[in-house]
């Protein structure tokens, strides 16, 4: 892949050095790293250990900040330490709940690399990134990566590091994806073979955005009760027989409402049909079961 990049300005100044008086009984092991992100963390720690430096514990809050940044760069198609909403790395870490203004913080970014080893090699080859990797003040790490096929570099990586192992605002980090029912269209009555559009509104109550077109971060509707059962009797232009739709907009941020619109086609046999759905981020998690369903009457 062409255009492989790493950032140059990766070491962030601290506002006040916070001294650890004792190690925490529990590091943030609950942070959700995928296999490749965990591989990068392991390689960074092996690299540091080989140089007599402390290894870095996974921080829930730094992980949340890193995942947000990697995803935002991939979907918004940019590459910079200052995100498009104007926040610096320190601000993003603080917003995620990390005590960023009271300790050392740093950030390394990479784009275009598909594997953890290539990312690490790129950072080692860059003096600014190398300085972050070997800085002895760091104790905690968060890693995120994201992919968007329409972006310039495809894969985007973020590593956020800090000087304290925090308990964090997020005590137990889950996937970060959550939803709450906000509204839906009424039940339709149709003639055999007739179609109707159904609409569901879900509020994003998690701390991660929903990005259409980004694997592992795109919110879809899936068939429910039971889960994942193909509904070829009703499907018309769906993503698949068990996935009616994704969001109508490319991005739904935390606190925003996402709209899902899809079409059902009435079966040839008159009767009453029930279609239950539930939000899902495929490859990551099912969203909360709000008990959403439609009763479709075929005359």
mmCIF file with all atom_site columns, C-alpha atoms in Angstrom, residues 20 27-29 31 33 37-50 52-60 62-63 98 104-108 120 123 129-143 159-166:
data_model
loop_
_atom_site.group_PDB
_atom_site.id
_atom_site.type_symbol
_atom_site.label_atom_id
_atom_site.label_alt_id
_atom_site.label_comp_id
_atom_site.label_asym_id
_atom_site.label_entity_id
_atom_site.label_seq_id
_atom_site.pdbx_PDB_ins_code
_atom_site.Cartn_x
_atom_site.Cartn_y
_atom_site.Cartn_z
_atom_site.occupancy
_atom_site.B_iso_or_equiv
_atom_site.pdbx_formal_charge
_atom_site.auth_seq_id
_atom_site.auth_comp_id
_atom_site.auth_asym_id
_atom_site.auth_atom_id
_atom_site.pdbx_PDB_model_num
ATOM 1  C CA . UNK A 1 20  ? 2.550   7.425  41.728 1.00 0.00 ? 20  UNK A CA 1
ATOM 2  C CA . UNK A 1 27  ? -4.774  -2.338 36.027 1.00 0.00 ? 27  UNK A CA 1
ATOM 3  C CA . UNK A 1 28  ? -7.258  -1.613 33.292 1.00 0.00 ? 28  UNK A CA 1
ATOM 4  C CA . UNK A 1 29  ? -7.255  -5.121 31.900 1.00 0.00 ? 29  UNK A CA 1
ATOM 5  C CA . UNK A 1 31  ? -10.046 -2.462 28.040 1.00 0.00 ? 31  UNK A CA 1
ATOM 6  C CA . UNK A 1 33  ? -8.333  -4.343 22.336 1.00 0.00 ? 33  UNK A CA 1
ATOM 7  C CA . UNK A 1 37  ? -4.266  -3.869 18.801 1.00 0.00 ? 37  UNK A CA 1
ATOM 8  C CA . UNK A 1 38  ? -3.253  -6.276 21.558 1.00 0.00 ? 38  UNK A CA 1
ATOM 9  C CA . UNK A 1 39  ? -0.385  -7.443 19.352 1.00 0.00 ? 39  UNK A CA 1
ATOM 10 C CA . UNK A 1 40  ? 0.880   -3.880 19.027 1.00 0.00 ? 40  UNK A CA 1
ATOM 11 C CA . UNK A 1 41  ? 0.654   -3.375 22.793 1.00 0.00 ? 41  UNK A CA 1
ATOM 12 C CA . UNK A 1 42  ? 2.633   -6.573 23.365 1.00 0.00 ? 42  UNK A CA 1
ATOM 13 C CA . UNK A 1 43  ? 5.291   -5.521 20.855 1.00 0.00 ? 43  UNK A CA 1
ATOM 14 C CA . UNK A 1 44  ? 5.591   -2.050 22.383 1.00 0.00 ? 44  UNK A CA 1
ATOM 15 C CA . UNK A 1 45  ? 6.022   -3.601 25.827 1.00 0.00 ? 45  UNK A CA 1
ATOM 16 C CA . UNK A 1 46  ? 8.589   -6.106 24.553 1.00 0.00 ? 46  UNK A CA 1
ATOM 17 C CA . UNK A 1 47  ? 10.479  -3.255 22.901 1.00 0.00 ? 47  UNK A CA 1
ATOM 18 C CA . UNK A 1 48  ? 10.485  -1.271 26.156 1.00 0.00 ? 48  UNK A CA 1
ATOM 19 C CA . UNK A 1 49  ? 11.359  -4.266 28.344 1.00 0.00 ? 49  UNK A CA 1
ATOM 20 C CA . UNK A 1 50  ? 14.363  -5.044 26.167 1.00 0.00 ? 50  UNK A CA 1
ATOM 21 C CA . UNK A 1 52  ? 15.069  -1.888 30.737 1.00 0.00 ? 52  UNK A CA 1
ATOM 22 C CA . UNK A 1 53  ? 11.949  0.275  30.675 1.00 0.00 ? 53  UNK A CA 1
ATOM 23 C CA . UNK A 1 54  ? 8.667   -0.402 32.461 1.00 0.00 ? 54  UNK A CA 1
ATOM 24 C CA . UNK A 1 55  ? 5.896   -2.073 30.499 1.00 0.00 ? 55  UNK A CA 1
ATOM 25 C CA . UNK A 1 56  ? 2.662   -0.187 29.936 1.00 0.00 ? 56  UNK A CA 1
ATOM 26 C CA . UNK A 1 57  ? -0.655  -1.255 31.449 1.00 0.00 ? 57  UNK A CA 1
ATOM 27 C CA . UNK A 1 58  ? -3.754  -0.955 29.301 1.00 0.00 ? 58  UNK A CA 1
ATOM 28 C CA . UNK A 1 59  ? -5.862  2.015  30.382 1.00 0.00 ? 59  UNK A CA 1
ATOM 29 C CA . UNK A 1 60  ? -9.601  2.005  29.758 1.00 0.00 ? 60  UNK A CA 1
ATOM 30 C CA . UNK A 1 62  ? -6.633  5.964  27.016 1.00 0.00 ? 62  UNK A CA 1
ATOM 31 C CA . UNK A 1 63  ? -8.024  3.109  24.943 1.00 0.00 ? 63  UNK A CA 1
ATOM 32 C CA . UNK A 1 98  ? -7.906  10.151 31.840 1.00 0.00 ? 98  UNK A CA 1
ATOM 33 C CA . UNK A 1 104 ? 2.834   13.217 31.161 1.00 0.00 ? 104 UNK A CA 1
ATOM 34 C CA . UNK A 1 105 ? 0.926   12.276 28.008 1.00 0.00 ? 105 UNK A CA 1
ATOM 35 C CA . UNK A 1 106 ? 2.021   11.337 24.522 1.00 0.00 ? 106 UNK A CA 1
ATOM 36 C CA . UNK A 1 107 ? 0.549   10.177 21.254 1.00 0.00 ? 107 UNK A CA 1
ATOM 37 C CA . UNK A 1 108 ? 1.885   8.305  18.238 1.00 0.00 ? 108 UNK A CA 1
ATOM 38 C CA . UNK A 1 120 ? 6.135   -0.300 15.421 1.00 0.00 ? 120 UNK A CA 1
ATOM 39 C CA . UNK A 1 123 ? 7.698   4.538  14.876 1.00 0.00 ? 123 UNK A CA 1
ATOM 40 C CA . UNK A 1 129 ? 7.998   8.566  17.708 1.00 0.00 ? 129 UNK A CA 1
ATOM 41 C CA . UNK A 1 130 ? 11.005  6.719  19.100 1.00 0.00 ? 130 UNK A CA 1
ATOM 42 C CA . UNK A 1 131 ? 11.197  9.315  21.864 1.00 0.00 ? 131 UNK A CA 1
ATOM 43 C CA . UNK A 1 132 ? 7.662   8.398  22.925 1.00 0.00 ? 132 UNK A CA 1
ATOM 44 C CA . UNK A 1 133 ? 8.394   4.667  22.822 1.00 0.00 ? 133 UNK A CA 1
ATOM 45 C CA . UNK A 1 134 ? 11.427  4.936  25.097 1.00 0.00 ? 134 UNK A CA 1
ATOM 46 C CA . UNK A 1 135 ? 10.216  7.650  27.452 1.00 0.00 ? 135 UNK A CA 1
ATOM 47 C CA . UNK A 1 136 ? 10.600  6.246  30.983 1.00 0.00 ? 136 UNK A CA 1
ATOM 48 C CA . UNK A 1 137 ? 7.811   8.360  32.500 1.00 0.00 ? 137 UNK A CA 1
ATOM 49 C CA . UNK A 1 138 ? 5.003   6.458  30.813 1.00 0.00 ? 138 UNK A CA 1
ATOM 50 C CA . UNK A 1 139 ? 3.056   3.789  32.674 1.00 0.00 ? 139 UNK A CA 1
ATOM 51 C CA . UNK A 1 140 ? -0.233  3.392  30.767 1.00 0.00 ? 140 UNK A CA 1
ATOM 52 C CA . UNK A 1 141 ? -1.261  2.840  27.158 1.00 0.00 ? 141 UNK A CA 1
ATOM 53 C CA . UNK A 1 142 ? -4.317  2.848  24.950 1.00 0.00 ? 142 UNK A CA 1
ATOM 54 C CA . UNK A 1 143 ? -4.384  1.644  21.342 1.00 0.00 ? 143 UNK A CA 1
ATOM 55 C CA . UNK A 1 159 ? -1.405  5.012  20.542 1.00 0.00 ? 159 UNK A CA 1
ATOM 56 C CA . UNK A 1 160 ? -2.045  7.218  23.572 1.00 0.00 ? 160 UNK A CA 1
ATOM 57 C CA . UNK A 1 161 ? 0.276   6.920  26.584 1.00 0.00 ? 161 UNK A CA 1
ATOM 58 C CA . UNK A 1 162 ? 0.294   8.507  30.021 1.00 0.00 ? 162 UNK A CA 1
ATOM 59 C CA . UNK A 1 163 ? 2.274   8.718  33.219 1.00 0.00 ? 163 UNK A CA 1
ATOM 60 C CA . UNK A 1 164 ? -0.287  7.153  35.558 1.00 0.00 ? 164 UNK A CA 1
ATOM 61 C CA . UNK A 1 165 ? -2.205  3.898  35.524 1.00 0.00 ? 165 UNK A CA 1
ATOM 62 C CA . UNK A 1 166 ? -5.675  5.260  36.122 1.00 0.00 ? 166 UNK A CA 1
#
